[in-house]
Amino acid sequence: MQKTIMAVTGDETAATGDMPTYQIRAPPTSLPQGVVVAASPGSLHSPQQLAEEATRKRELRLMKNREAARECRRKKKEYVTCLENRVAVLEKQNKTLIEELKALKDLYCHKAE
DNA sequence: AACTTCTCTCGTCATCGCCG
DNA sequence: CGGCGATGACGAGAGAAGTT
């Protein structure tokens, strides 16, 4: 299993405040850079050529899945961040409502006396 | 300082569901 | 039904944090 040297990407996703499109399918993307387009399959004959083609297909699949996994993780992170923001907002709202209720109760009690 | 443990990130595989 | 993208699960590597 090969390990490539990878730069630390950091978290480039900022919370948007809105709920993200976590489940929405991304539009088809163009091929990532570095991908070599194969010769047409019809032009392949020898076992070696077939093996090379199989290897190329596997590498292409791995590359695409690598990208897909990155995108999937990015979206998931964004989704979680948005949920956390929402929790914060709702907690604040809840606190305000509790204060308001308390104030109204006090007012009502003093009137009753 | 050397080590262990924890945490994060990544790539890969297996699987699922959708689309043509 | 086959191909393909999305995603959960898993293991590996790197760096941070804790321990001796």
XYZ file of N, CA and C (backbone and C1' of nucleotides) in Angstrom:
619
model
N 0.836 -1.212 0.000
C 0.000 0.000 0.000
C 0.863 1.250 0.000
N 0.708 2.053 -1.024
C 1.571 3.216 -1.108
C 1.028 4.395 -0.343
N 1.937 5.141 0.238
C 1.540 6.364 0.925
C 2.190 7.544 0.233
N 1.395 8.432 -0.232
C 1.957 9.595 -0.881
C 2.167 10.698 0.139
N 3.123 11.538 -0.145
C 3.350 12.679 0.720
C 2.214 13.653 0.502
N 1.531 13.986 1.558
C 0.404 14.883 1.373
C 0.508 16.113 2.256
N 0.167 17.211 1.652
C 0.181 18.448 2.408
C -1.015 18.479 3.335
N -0.836 19.064 4.475
C -1.962 19.235 5.375
C -2.878 20.293 4.788
N -4.082 19.878 4.515
C -4.992 20.787 3.818
C -5.684 21.768 4.739
N -5.828 21.410 5.972
C -6.554 22.279 6.883
C -8.023 22.250 6.566
N -8.798 22.960 7.337
C -10.235 22.955 7.110
C -10.650 24.211 6.387
N -10.853 24.081 5.104
C -11.179 25.259 4.314
C -12.652 25.536 4.252
N -13.457 24.680 4.900
C -14.889 24.899 4.840
C -15.344 25.734 6.003
N -16.010 26.817 5.692
C -16.567 27.649 6.750
C -18.047 27.378 6.844
N -18.577 27.512 8.006
C -20.009 27.305 8.182
C -20.781 28.386 7.440
N -21.784 27.948 6.749
C -22.543 28.911 5.974
C -23.740 29.433 6.739
N -24.145 28.687 7.731
C -25.328 29.093 8.465
C -26.565 28.389 7.960
N -26.598 28.099 6.690
C -27.711 27.342 6.146
C -27.393 25.865 6.190
N -28.447 25.072 6.131
C -28.214 23.643 6.087
C -27.604 23.294 4.741
N -26.542 22.520 4.760
C -25.832 22.203 3.527
C -26.538 21.170 2.695
N -26.054 21.010 1.513
C -26.634 20.041 0.590
C -25.927 18.719 0.742
N -26.003 18.174 1.936
C -25.232 16.983 2.255
C -25.579 15.797 1.385
N -26.863 15.634 1.054
C -27.271 14.449 0.307
C -27.383 14.695 -1.192
N -27.211 15.930 -1.570
C -27.384 16.235 -2.975
C -26.206 15.723 -3.793
N -26.527 15.090 -4.857
C -25.467 14.550 -5.714
C -24.756 15.678 -6.437
N -23.445 15.559 -6.481
C -22.669 16.572 -7.178
C -22.805 16.365 -8.672
N -22.730 17.440 -9.426
C -22.776 17.300 -10.870
C -21.535 16.585 -11.350
N -21.593 15.947 -12.492
C -20.419 15.239 -12.993
C -19.252 16.180 -13.173
N -18.118 15.770 -12.657
C -16.939 16.620 -12.738
C -16.040 16.163 -13.863
N -15.219 17.062 -14.319
C -14.251 16.705 -15.339
C -13.155 15.860 -14.724
N -12.391 15.199 -15.532
C -11.327 14.340 -15.041
C -10.307 15.146 -14.275
N -9.822 14.582 -13.152
C -8.778 15.266 -12.423
C -7.503 15.352 -13.239
N -6.717 16.367 -12.926
C -5.497 16.538 -13.706
C -4.571 15.338 -13.526
N -3.871 14.989 -14.565
C -2.937 13.884 -14.477
C -3.494 12.582 -15.011
N -4.766 12.569 -15.269
C -5.375 11.353 -15.790
C -5.130 11.264 -17.286
N -4.566 10.146 -17.671
C -4.296 9.952 -19.087
C -5.442 9.190 -19.714
N -5.984 9.728 -20.740
C -7.099 9.073 -21.409
C -6.567 7.906 -22.232
N -7.235 6.782 -22.117
C -6.756 5.566 -22.755
C -6.983 5.578 -24.254
N -6.224 4.741 -24.889
C -6.471 4.509 -26.303
C -7.777 3.735 -26.392
N -8.408 3.757 -27.531
C -9.669 3.062 -27.656
C -9.461 1.572 -27.451
N -10.360 0.922 -26.703
C -10.208 -0.493 -26.375
C -10.051 -1.378 -27.595
N -10.639 -0.981 -28.674
C -10.571 -1.799 -29.862
C -9.165 -1.974 -30.403
N -8.270 -1.050 -30.025
C -6.914 -1.110 -30.551
C -6.004 -1.977 -29.693
N -6.533 -2.616 -28.641
C -5.706 -3.437 -27.770
C -5.779 -4.901 -28.174
N -4.612 -5.548 -28.158
C -4.602 -6.955 -28.533
C -3.837 -7.834 -27.566
N -2.549 -7.608 -27.461
C -1.702 -8.533 -26.711
C -2.077 -8.578 -25.238
N -1.717 -9.702 -24.571
C -1.984 -9.828 -23.128
C -1.378 -8.672 -22.339
N -0.207 -8.242 -22.802
C 0.447 -7.141 -22.086
C -0.374 -5.860 -22.199
N -0.876 -5.638 -23.393
C -1.702 -4.441 -23.582
C -2.973 -4.518 -22.747
N -3.530 -5.719 -22.698
C -4.741 -5.897 -21.890
C -4.449 -5.653 -20.418
N -3.292 -6.157 -19.975
C -2.903 -5.963 -18.576
C -2.696 -4.488 -18.273
N -2.058 -3.796 -19.210
C -1.826 -2.367 -19.023
C -3.150 -1.617 -18.946
N -4.053 -2.045 -19.791
C -5.372 -1.401 -19.795
C -6.083 -1.621 -18.464
N -5.976 -2.862 -17.965
C -6.620 -3.173 -16.678
C -6.018 -2.334 -15.562
N -4.697 -2.226 -15.592
C -4.003 -1.420 -14.576
C -4.434 0.031 -14.657
N -4.503 0.522 -15.882
C -4.903 1.917 -16.088
C -6.319 2.161 -15.568
N -7.190 1.208 -15.860
C -8.575 1.350 -15.390
C -8.640 1.354 -13.874
N -7.846 0.482 -13.259
C -7.837 0.408 -11.800
C -7.328 1.718 -11.204
N -6.259 2.241 -11.785
C -5.706 3.495 -11.265
C -6.704 4.645 -11.422
N -7.400 4.623 -12.523
C -8.403 5.666 -12.749
C -9.529 5.562 -11.717
N -9.933 4.333 -11.471
C -11.000 4.116 -10.493
C -10.560 4.568 -9.103
N -9.330 4.188 -8.739
C -8.822 4.585 -7.434
C -8.742 6.096 -7.312
N -8.277 6.729 -8.368
C -8.151 8.188 -8.338
C -9.526 8.854 -8.172
N -10.484 8.355 -8.914
C -11.829 8.927 -8.808
C -12.409 8.709 -7.414
N -12.202 7.514 -6.882
C -12.744 7.225 -5.556
C -12.044 8.049 -4.476
N -10.753 8.297 -4.670
C -9.997 9.130 -3.741
C -10.638 10.516 -3.692
N -10.894 11.045 -4.872
C -11.522 12.368 -4.968
C -12.919 12.351 -4.344
N -13.652 11.285 -4.620
C -15.017 11.175 -4.093
C -15.001 11.134 -2.573
N -14.039 10.406 -2.018
C -13.935 10.311 -0.560
C -13.614 11.674 0.033
N -12.725 12.416 -0.606
C -12.392 13.764 -0.126
C -13.642 14.648 -0.114
N -14.362 14.609 -1.211
C -15.546 15.442 -1.332
C -16.604 15.027 -0.305
N -16.750 13.749 -0.140
C -17.720 13.228 0.808
C -17.393 13.702 2.220
N -16.100 13.634 2.579
C -15.687 14.077 3.913
C -15.856 15.577 4.084
N -15.595 16.299 3.019
C -15.758 17.754 3.084
C -17.219 18.116 3.350
N -18.113 17.450 2.623
C -19.537 17.726 2.790
C -20.016 17.326 4.186
N -19.501 16.205 4.659
C -19.915 15.736 5.979
C -19.483 16.730 7.060
N -18.272 17.233 6.913
C -17.738 18.197 7.865
C -18.598 19.463 7.871
N -18.935 19.897 6.680
C -19.760 21.092 6.530
C -21.127 20.876 7.186
N -21.665 19.696 6.950
C -22.967 19.346 7.523
C -22.925 19.393 9.046
N -21.896 18.777 9.611
C -21.759 18.744 11.072
C -21.580 20.152 11.631
N -20.775 20.956 10.947
C -20.565 22.333 11.398
C -21.883 23.098 11.422
N -22.671 22.906 10.384
C -23.961 23.588 10.323
C -24.889 23.125 11.439
N -24.857 21.840 11.726
C -25.682 21.323 12.823
C -25.246 21.945 14.143
N -23.930 22.058 14.319
C -23.420 22.640 15.562
C -23.860 24.101 15.690
N -23.817 24.809 14.578
C -24.265 26.204 14.589
C -25.746 26.287 14.953
N -26.488 25.382 14.381
C -27.929 25.363 14.640
C -28.206 25.084 16.113
N -27.447 24.168 16.678
C -27.599 23.861 18.106
C -27.339 25.118 18.939
N -26.278 25.832 18.567
C -25.938 27.042 19.314
C -27.065 28.069 19.250
N -27.604 28.237 18.050
C -28.697 29.199 17.864
C -29.923 28.797 18.683
N -30.271 27.515 18.613
C -31.464 27.042 19.329
C -31.290 27.123 20.843
N -30.062 26.847 21.288
C -29.810 26.944 22.735
C -29.984 28.380 23.215
N -29.487 29.301 22.403
C -29.603 30.712 22.749
C -31.085 31.127 22.787
N -31.789 30.663 21.766
C -33.218 30.967 21.661
C -33.967 30.406 22.875
N -33.628 29.201 23.234
C -34.274 28.544 24.374
C -34.024 29.326 25.664
N -32.793 29.761 25.803
C -32.428 30.523 26.993
C -33.261 31.810 27.073
N -33.368 32.495 25.941
C -34.140 33.734 25.888
C -35.600 33.492 26.259
N -36.158 32.419 25.729
C -37.559 32.111 26.014
C -37.776 31.788 27.493
N -36.808 31.088 28.061
C -36.920 30.755 29.490
C -36.905 32.030 30.335
N -36.009 32.953 29.959
C -35.935 34.242 30.664
C -37.267 34.989 30.546
N -37.786 34.965 29.329
C -39.032 35.684 29.073
C -40.179 35.098 29.903
N -40.238 33.798 29.947
C -41.272 33.115 30.721
C -41.156 33.467 32.200
N -39.920 33.467 32.648
C -39.672 33.785 34.053
C -40.161 35.201 34.369
N -39.853 36.129 33.507
C -40.262 37.523 33.699
C -41.781 37.655 33.739
N -42.424 36.952 32.837
C -43.890 36.999 32.793
C -44.508 36.397 34.060
N -43.898 35.329 34.526
C -44.388 34.691 35.757
C -44.276 35.649 36.931
N -43.135 36.323 37.015
C -42.913 37.290 38.092
C -43.985 38.377 38.044
N -44.191 38.880 36.834
C -45.169 39.942 36.648
C -46.562 39.495 37.112
N -46.898 38.289 36.720
C -48.215 37.742 37.063
C -48.367 37.576 38.583
N -47.313 37.100 39.224
C -47.355 36.887 40.673
C -47.559 38.195 41.416
N -46.823 39.240 40.968
C -46.941 40.523 41.656
C -48.327 41.141 41.458
N -48.908 40.908 40.330
C -50.261 41.427 40.081
C -51.286 40.730 40.981
N -51.053 39.448 41.180
C -51.987 38.644 41.946
C -52.007 39.041 43.413
N -50.915 39.610 43.889
C -50.863 39.983 45.303
C -51.686 41.212 45.647
P 15.605 17.387 24.282
O 15.726 15.901 24.903
C 16.979 15.245 24.912
C 16.711 13.773 25.059
C 16.080 13.110 23.848
O 16.634 11.796 23.720
C 14.646 12.855 25.696
P 16.356 10.855 22.538
O 15.328 9.814 23.173
C 15.766 8.960 24.211
C 14.639 8.023 24.608
C 13.929 7.341 23.438
O 13.635 5.993 23.810
C 12.363 8.548 24.691
P 13.096 4.956 22.694
O 11.552 4.900 23.089
C 11.163 4.108 24.222
C 9.749 4.435 24.618
C 8.724 4.313 23.496
O 8.315 2.980 23.184
C 8.268 6.164 24.961
P 7.481 2.057 24.236
O 6.126 2.891 24.469
C 5.490 2.743 25.762
C 4.265 3.604 25.864
C 3.053 3.097 25.063
O 1.975 2.959 25.956
C 3.374 5.411 24.735
P 0.664 2.216 25.491
O -0.317 3.460 25.259
C -0.499 4.392 26.314
C -1.341 5.564 25.846
C -2.588 5.166 25.035
O -3.685 5.905 25.548
C -1.318 6.772 23.857
P -5.153 5.687 24.961
O -5.318 7.027 24.092
C -4.747 8.216 24.603
C -5.204 9.422 23.810
C -6.494 9.260 23.038
O -7.184 10.500 23.103
C -4.714 9.682 21.512
P -8.580 10.674 22.398
O -8.178 11.374 21.007
C -7.368 12.539 21.053
C -7.198 13.109 19.643
C -8.449 12.972 18.764
O -8.670 14.231 18.150
C -6.560 12.041 17.671
P -9.914 14.436 17.170
O -9.163 14.560 15.762
C -7.964 15.306 15.708
C -7.353 15.226 14.314
C -8.368 15.218 13.169
O -7.966 16.176 12.226
C -6.879 13.362 12.990
P -8.859 16.495 10.958
O -8.141 15.680 9.792
C -6.748 15.883 9.562
C -6.270 14.898 8.517
C -7.205 14.745 7.315
O -6.484 15.099 6.146
C -6.553 12.630 8.172
P -7.178 15.092 4.726
O -6.718 13.692 4.104
C -5.324 13.381 4.090
C -5.145 11.924 3.719
C -5.957 11.490 2.502
O -5.080 11.281 1.413
C -6.074 9.897 4.302
P -5.633 10.937 -0.016
O -5.617 9.346 -0.048
C -4.409 8.668 0.260
C -4.600 7.163 0.168
C -5.334 6.693 -1.091
O -4.692 5.512 -1.549
C -6.543 6.031 0.849
P -5.156 4.782 -2.871
O -6.077 3.596 -2.322
C -5.504 2.650 -1.434
C -6.565 1.691 -0.919
C -7.467 1.080 -2.005
O -7.276 -0.326 -1.984
C -8.736 1.861 -0.147
P -7.972 -1.287 -3.041
O -9.228 -1.856 -2.223
C -9.013 -2.407 -0.934
C -10.345 -2.790 -0.309
C -11.323 -3.471 -1.259
O -11.846 -4.628 -0.617
C -12.352 -1.600 -0.210
P -12.820 -5.626 -1.352
O -14.245 -5.237 -0.743
C -14.363 -5.102 0.658
C -15.808 -4.782 1.027
C -16.853 -5.493 0.177
O -17.907 -5.901 1.040
C -17.110 -3.123 -0.017
P -19.157 -6.724 0.467
O -20.256 -5.586 0.323
C -20.513 -4.738 1.443
C -21.421 -3.602 1.038
C -22.599 -4.021 0.151
O -23.781 -3.839 0.893
C -21.574 -1.999 -0.588
P -25.202 -4.224 0.279
O -25.796 -2.768 -0.046
C -25.587 -1.717 0.874
C -26.145 -0.424 0.312
C -27.411 -0.613 -0.510
O -28.373 0.347 -0.113
C -25.734 0.511 -1.801
P -29.890 0.224 -0.592
O -29.980 1.398 -1.665
C -29.528 2.691 -1.309
C -29.533 3.586 -2.533
C -30.763 3.439 -3.416
O -31.151 4.737 -3.814
C -28.806 3.001 -4.684
P -32.446 4.991 -4.659
O -31.841 5.659 -5.983
C -30.868 6.676 -5.831
C -30.249 6.995 -7.185
C -31.264 7.096 -8.328
O -30.969 8.280 -9.068
C -29.550 5.531 -8.868
P -31.983 8.794 -10.148
O -31.214 8.395 -11.487
C -29.833 8.732 -11.605
C -29.322 8.239 -12.955
C -30.339 8.322 -14.093
O -29.669 8.850 -15.233
C -29.536 6.099 -13.863
P -30.488 9.237 -16.525
O -29.910 8.202 -17.593
C -28.492 8.078 -17.740
C -28.184 6.944 -18.695
C -29.039 6.922 -19.953
O -28.221 6.525 -21.051
C -29.344 4.913 -18.744
P -31.061 -8.967 -13.789
O -30.209 -8.012 -14.709
C -29.738 -8.373 -16.010
C -28.646 -7.381 -16.373
C -27.485 -7.325 -15.383
O -26.284 -7.148 -16.138
C -28.402 -5.172 -15.580
P -24.937 -7.675 -15.522
O -24.004 -6.423 -15.894
C -24.008 -5.941 -17.240
C -23.501 -4.515 -17.279
C -22.222 -4.271 -16.482
O -21.374 -3.439 -17.254
C -23.959 -2.848 -15.685
P -19.914 -3.054 -16.705
O -20.140 -1.515 -16.330
C -20.735 -0.657 -17.296
C -20.832 0.748 -16.751
C -19.608 1.199 -15.965
O -19.336 2.546 -16.309
C -21.535 1.314 -14.586
P -18.083 3.323 -15.693
O -18.769 4.173 -14.535
C -19.914 4.943 -14.840
C -20.354 5.694 -13.598
C -19.195 6.125 -12.701
O -19.393 7.465 -12.289
C -20.765 4.865 -11.465
P -18.228 8.288 -11.637
O -18.975 8.924 -10.399
C -20.213 9.596 -10.606
C -20.976 9.663 -9.300
C -20.183 10.248 -8.131
O -21.039 11.089 -7.381
C -20.907 8.062 -7.593
P -20.554 11.818 -6.074
O -21.119 10.921 -4.888
C -22.514 10.754 -4.790
C -22.863 10.081 -3.464
C -22.128 10.640 -2.242
O -23.052 10.690 -1.165
C -21.618 8.329 -2.515
P -22.634 11.300 0.226
O -22.198 10.020 1.055
C -23.150 8.976 1.222
C -22.523 7.816 1.966
C -21.641 8.206 3.168
O -22.008 7.382 4.254
C -20.524 6.672 1.802
P -21.782 7.821 5.754
O -21.486 6.435 6.504
C -22.378 5.337 6.267
C -21.678 4.021 6.570
C -20.822 4.042 7.824
O -20.953 2.787 8.492
C -19.454 3.557 5.950
P -20.163 2.437 9.817
O -18.894 1.616 9.299
C -19.107 0.463 8.488
C -17.787 -0.274 8.304
C -16.885 -0.273 9.542
O -16.317 -1.569 9.694
C -15.740 0.716 7.694
P -15.416 -1.907 10.964
O -13.949 -1.826 10.354
C -13.645 -2.556 9.162
C -12.256 -2.189 8.691
C -11.241 -2.057 9.820
O -10.238 -3.042 9.656
C -11.081 -0.239 8.270
P -9.158 -3.303 10.798
O -7.836 -2.668 10.158
C -7.479 -3.021 8.830
C -6.371 -2.102 8.332
C -5.227 -1.899 9.333
O -4.006 -1.971 8.615
C -6.143 0.203 8.716
P -2.597 -1.811 9.358
O -2.088 -0.400 8.799
C -2.070 -0.200 7.390
C -1.451 1.149 7.079
C -0.221 1.482 7.922
O 0.739 2.117 7.094
C -1.920 3.112 8.277
P 2.209 2.385 7.650
O 2.211 3.970 7.815
C 1.876 4.767 6.691
C 1.757 6.219 7.109
C 2.897 6.712 7.999
O 3.348 7.946 7.456
C 0.802 7.160 9.024
P 4.551 8.731 8.126
O 3.793 9.911 8.887
C 2.864 10.687 8.156
C 2.414 11.862 9.016
C 3.512 12.455 9.890
O 3.368 13.865 9.922
C 1.744 11.654 11.244
P 4.506 14.755 10.581
O 3.743 15.402 11.807
C 2.472 15.987 11.589
C 1.780 16.190 12.925
C 2.665 16.808 13.999
O 1.969 17.914 14.560
C 1.631 14.841 14.804
P 2.510 18.648 15.880
O 1.504 18.129 16.998
C 0.093 18.174 16.718
C -0.697 17.898 17.996
C -0.168 18.615 19.229
O -1.284 18.949 20.056
C 0.064 16.277 19.523
P -1.089 19.637 21.450
O -1.160 18.423 22.474
C -2.277 17.533 22.412
C -2.181 16.539 23.563
C -1.662 17.144 24.859
O -2.453 16.645 25.939
C -0.299 15.312 24.221
P -2.138 17.002 27.422
O -1.576 15.616 27.988
C -2.331 14.423 27.756
C -1.563 13.213 28.269
C -0.984 13.389 29.677
O -1.264 12.214 30.428
C 0.722 12.729 28.181
P -0.761 12.072 31.931
O 0.518 11.139 31.769
C 0.383 9.889 31.084
C 1.660 9.074 31.237
C 2.288 9.126 32.626
O 2.628 7.803 33.015
C 3.896 9.702 30.997
P 3.189 7.504 34.509
O 4.730 7.222 34.238
C 5.104 6.183 33.316
C 6.615 6.234 33.094
C 7.411 6.349 34.389
O 8.291 5.240 34.503
C 8.199 7.899 32.764
